[in-house]
Each structure stands twice: as C-alpha cells, then as structure tokens.
Amino acid sequence: MEMLSGLLRTTGLFVLTALAEILGCYLPWLVLRQGRPMWLLLPAAAALALFAWLLTLHPTAAGRTYAAYGGVYVVVALGWLWLVDGVQPSRWDALGAAIVLAGMAVIMLAPRG
C-alpha cells in the first residue's frame, strides 16, 4: 500500500511538473506563432522556473527522475492536445501513452539496493 501511495504522489508531482513545462513553452508559442502579446513571456518564464523547481522535489536521482518524468510528460501533453488544442488523441496516441507510462512505472518502482 505504501508503494502505491508513493507512486501516486510521485505521479501527481510529475503531472504538475509537466503542466508547468508545457505552459512555459506554450505561451511563447502563442507569442511567436499567433502574434499574442509579448507580456505572455513573463508568465512563461515563471512557469519554466516552477518546472525546474518542481523537478528538484522528486525523491530520486536527477537522471532517473528525468527519465521517468518523460513518460508522464507524454501523457500530459496528449491531454493538453485534447483539452487545449481541441484535437482528440488517436488510439495510437493512447497506446504510446500506455507504453511510456509502463516504462515510467518500471523506472520508478524498480527495487533499489
């Protein structure tokens, strides 16, 4: 039960981290590609700073954190695609998301000596 609780806590932190990263990159995209106001770069910078700080809160080594985070990032990015961009992910997107989440779980749940 404790392992599941830890996995849920870590996954939640990964989701927050991914949202901060995506927002920090999406706002400049709006400025550069859609001519939105330049002031959007300020919250973008804040979101990227939040992203970097959130990565430091993970309980394992940085390289392992980054590797596992990538799987959650893919899933959150597909959610962003659907909810923000209005494009429904395909079954292939869902399959890919399941594969990377399985990889994240293997990395984060592997027994450590």
PDB file of C-alpha atoms in Angstrom:
ATOM      1  CA  MET A   1       0.000   0.000   0.000  1.00  0.00           C
ATOM      2  CA  GLU A   2       2.847   2.367   0.831  1.00  0.00           C
ATOM      3  CA  MET A   3       4.432   1.717  -2.577  1.00  0.00           C
ATOM      4  CA  LEU A   4       1.165   2.612  -4.331  1.00  0.00           C
ATOM      5  CA  SER A   5       0.836   5.766  -2.256  1.00  0.00           C
ATOM      6  CA  GLY A   6       4.385   6.758  -3.173  1.00  0.00           C
ATOM      7  CA  LEU A   7       3.737   6.085  -6.841  1.00  0.00           C
ATOM      8  CA  LEU A   8       0.571   8.202  -6.790  1.00  0.00           C
ATOM      9  CA  ARG A   9       2.369  11.048  -5.009  1.00  0.00           C
ATOM     10  CA  THR A  10       5.278  10.901  -7.467  1.00  0.00           C
ATOM     11  CA  THR A  11       2.933  10.729 -10.452  1.00  0.00           C
ATOM     12  CA  GLY A  12       0.975  13.736  -9.183  1.00  0.00           C
ATOM     13  CA  LEU A  13       4.208  15.683  -8.813  1.00  0.00           C
ATOM     14  CA  PHE A  14       5.198  14.630 -12.338  1.00  0.00           C
ATOM     15  CA  VAL A  15       1.832  15.879 -13.659  1.00  0.00           C
ATOM     16  CA  LEU A  16       2.320  19.292 -12.012  1.00  0.00           C
ATOM     17  CA  THR A  17       5.855  19.403 -13.381  1.00  0.00           C
ATOM     18  CA  ALA A  18       4.633  18.594 -16.895  1.00  0.00           C
ATOM     19  CA  LEU A  19       1.898  21.228 -16.762  1.00  0.00           C
ATOM     20  CA  ALA A  20       4.440  23.865 -15.736  1.00  0.00           C
ATOM     21  CA  GLU A  21       6.773  22.865 -18.569  1.00  0.00           C
ATOM     22  CA  ILE A  22       4.040  22.758 -21.191  1.00  0.00           C
ATOM     23  CA  LEU A  23       2.628  26.129 -20.123  1.00  0.00           C
ATOM     24  CA  GLY A  24       6.128  27.610 -20.125  1.00  0.00           C
ATOM     25  CA  CYS A  25       6.581  26.501 -23.727  1.00  0.00           C
ATOM     26  CA  TYR A  26       3.016  27.057 -24.953  1.00  0.00           C
ATOM     27  CA  LEU A  27       2.882  30.748 -24.046  1.00  0.00           C
ATOM     28  CA  PRO A  28       5.966  31.660 -26.145  1.00  0.00           C
ATOM     29  CA  TRP A  29       4.481  29.568 -28.942  1.00  0.00           C
ATOM     30  CA  LEU A  30       1.373  31.754 -28.779  1.00  0.00           C
ATOM     31  CA  VAL A  31       3.533  34.891 -28.931  1.00  0.00           C
ATOM     32  CA  LEU A  32       5.729  33.692 -31.784  1.00  0.00           C
ATOM     33  CA  ARG A  33       3.219  31.762 -33.882  1.00  0.00           C
ATOM     34  CA  GLN A  34      -0.061  33.527 -33.234  1.00  0.00           C
ATOM     35  CA  GLY A  35       1.060  37.094 -32.560  1.00  0.00           C
ATOM     36  CA  ARG A  36      -0.195  37.171 -28.966  1.00  0.00           C
ATOM     37  CA  PRO A  37       1.081  39.901 -26.629  1.00  0.00           C
ATOM     38  CA  MET A  38       4.733  39.841 -25.559  1.00  0.00           C
ATOM     39  CA  TRP A  39       3.805  40.103 -21.869  1.00  0.00           C
ATOM     40  CA  LEU A  40       2.869  36.401 -22.052  1.00  0.00           C
ATOM     41  CA  LEU A  41       6.589  35.698 -21.953  1.00  0.00           C
ATOM     42  CA  LEU A  42       6.644  36.742 -18.261  1.00  0.00           C
ATOM     43  CA  PRO A  43       4.275  34.014 -17.016  1.00  0.00           C
ATOM     44  CA  ALA A  44       6.041  31.638 -19.419  1.00  0.00           C
ATOM     45  CA  ALA A  45       9.359  32.321 -17.689  1.00  0.00           C
ATOM     46  CA  ALA A  46       7.708  31.882 -14.289  1.00  0.00           C
ATOM     47  CA  ALA A  47       6.197  28.565 -15.393  1.00  0.00           C
ATOM     48  CA  LEU A  48       9.581  27.306 -16.584  1.00  0.00           C
ATOM     49  CA  ALA A  49      11.189  28.365 -13.299  1.00  0.00           C
ATOM     50  CA  LEU A  50       8.416  26.487 -11.469  1.00  0.00           C
ATOM     51  CA  PHE A  51       9.078  23.472 -13.700  1.00  0.00           C
ATOM     52  CA  ALA A  52      12.770  23.453 -12.780  1.00  0.00           C
ATOM     53  CA  TRP A  53      11.982  23.818  -9.075  1.00  0.00           C
ATOM     54  CA  LEU A  54       9.388  21.022  -9.164  1.00  0.00           C
ATOM     55  CA  LEU A  55      11.969  18.664 -10.653  1.00  0.00           C
ATOM     56  CA  THR A  56      14.102  19.177  -7.537  1.00  0.00           C
ATOM     57  CA  LEU A  57      11.285  17.884  -5.293  1.00  0.00           C
ATOM     58  CA  HIS A  58      11.397  14.358  -6.671  1.00  0.00           C
ATOM     59  CA  PRO A  59      12.853  11.816  -4.261  1.00  0.00           C
ATOM     60  CA  THR A  60      15.289  10.016  -6.564  1.00  0.00           C
ATOM     61  CA  ALA A  61      18.440  10.810  -8.545  1.00  0.00           C
ATOM     62  CA  ALA A  62      18.111  13.524 -11.173  1.00  0.00           C
ATOM     63  CA  GLY A  63      18.762  11.277 -14.181  1.00  0.00           C
ATOM     64  CA  ARG A  64      16.216   8.714 -13.038  1.00  0.00           C
ATOM     65  CA  THR A  65      13.709  11.471 -12.330  1.00  0.00           C
ATOM     66  CA  TYR A  66      14.153  12.950 -15.817  1.00  0.00           C
ATOM     67  CA  ALA A  67      13.825   9.530 -17.456  1.00  0.00           C
ATOM     68  CA  ALA A  68      10.629   8.647 -15.608  1.00  0.00           C
ATOM     69  CA  TYR A  69       9.232  12.164 -15.971  1.00  0.00           C
ATOM     70  CA  GLY A  70       9.373  11.815 -19.754  1.00  0.00           C
ATOM     71  CA  GLY A  71       6.656   9.171 -19.669  1.00  0.00           C
ATOM     72  CA  VAL A  72       4.278  11.313 -17.663  1.00  0.00           C
ATOM     73  CA  TYR A  73       5.094  14.329 -19.832  1.00  0.00           C
ATOM     74  CA  VAL A  74       3.919  12.431 -22.938  1.00  0.00           C
ATOM     75  CA  VAL A  75       0.576  11.614 -21.308  1.00  0.00           C
ATOM     76  CA  VAL A  76       0.041  15.166 -20.049  1.00  0.00           C
ATOM     77  CA  ALA A  77       0.981  16.566 -23.470  1.00  0.00           C
ATOM     78  CA  LEU A  78      -1.663  14.356 -25.079  1.00  0.00           C
ATOM     79  CA  GLY A  79      -4.186  15.642 -22.544  1.00  0.00           C
ATOM     80  CA  TRP A  80      -3.155  19.185 -23.490  1.00  0.00           C
ATOM     81  CA  LEU A  81      -3.619  18.271 -27.165  1.00  0.00           C
ATOM     82  CA  TRP A  82      -7.182  17.241 -26.411  1.00  0.00           C
ATOM     83  CA  LEU A  83      -8.247  19.872 -23.863  1.00  0.00           C
ATOM     84  CA  VAL A  84      -6.403  22.959 -25.141  1.00  0.00           C
ATOM     85  CA  ASP A  85      -5.781  22.304 -28.828  1.00  0.00           C
ATOM     86  CA  GLY A  86      -9.123  20.553 -29.325  1.00  0.00           C
ATOM     87  CA  VAL A  87      -7.598  17.551 -31.096  1.00  0.00           C
ATOM     88  CA  GLN A  88      -8.726  14.164 -29.811  1.00  0.00           C
ATOM     89  CA  PRO A  89      -5.792  11.759 -29.391  1.00  0.00           C
ATOM     90  CA  SER A  90      -5.921   8.637 -31.546  1.00  0.00           C
ATOM     91  CA  ARG A  91      -5.809   5.063 -30.342  1.00  0.00           C
ATOM     92  CA  TRP A  92      -2.128   5.070 -31.370  1.00  0.00           C
ATOM     93  CA  ASP A  93      -1.561   8.048 -29.094  1.00  0.00           C
ATOM     94  CA  ALA A  94      -3.261   6.116 -26.279  1.00  0.00           C
ATOM     95  CA  LEU A  95      -1.139   3.037 -26.964  1.00  0.00           C
ATOM     96  CA  GLY A  96       2.041   5.101 -26.937  1.00  0.00           C
ATOM     97  CA  ALA A  97       0.954   6.767 -23.696  1.00  0.00           C
ATOM     98  CA  ALA A  98       0.348   3.373 -22.084  1.00  0.00           C
ATOM     99  CA  ILE A  99       3.786   2.183 -23.157  1.00  0.00           C
ATOM    100  CA  VAL A 100       5.618   5.210 -21.777  1.00  0.00           C
ATOM    101  CA  LEU A 101       3.644   5.040 -18.512  1.00  0.00           C
ATOM    102  CA  ALA A 102       4.660   1.403 -18.159  1.00  0.00           C
ATOM    103  CA  GLY A 103       8.261   2.489 -18.672  1.00  0.00           C
ATOM    104  CA  MET A 104       7.889   5.186 -16.039  1.00  0.00           C
ATOM    105  CA  ALA A 105       6.482   2.656 -13.577  1.00  0.00           C
ATOM    106  CA  VAL A 106       9.377   0.250 -14.211  1.00  0.00           C
ATOM    107  CA  ILE A 107      11.922   3.018 -13.650  1.00  0.00           C
ATOM    108  CA  MET A 108      10.276   4.381 -10.508  1.00  0.00           C
ATOM    109  CA  LEU A 109       9.236   1.072  -8.895  1.00  0.00           C
ATOM    110  CA  ALA A 110      12.368  -0.990  -9.531  1.00  0.00           C
ATOM    111  CA  PRO A 111      13.890  -2.324  -6.318  1.00  0.00           C
ATOM    112  CA  ARG A 112      16.998  -0.407  -5.326  1.00  0.00           C
ATOM    113  CA  GLY A 113      19.792  -1.940  -3.314  1.00  0.00           C
TER     114      GLY A 113
END
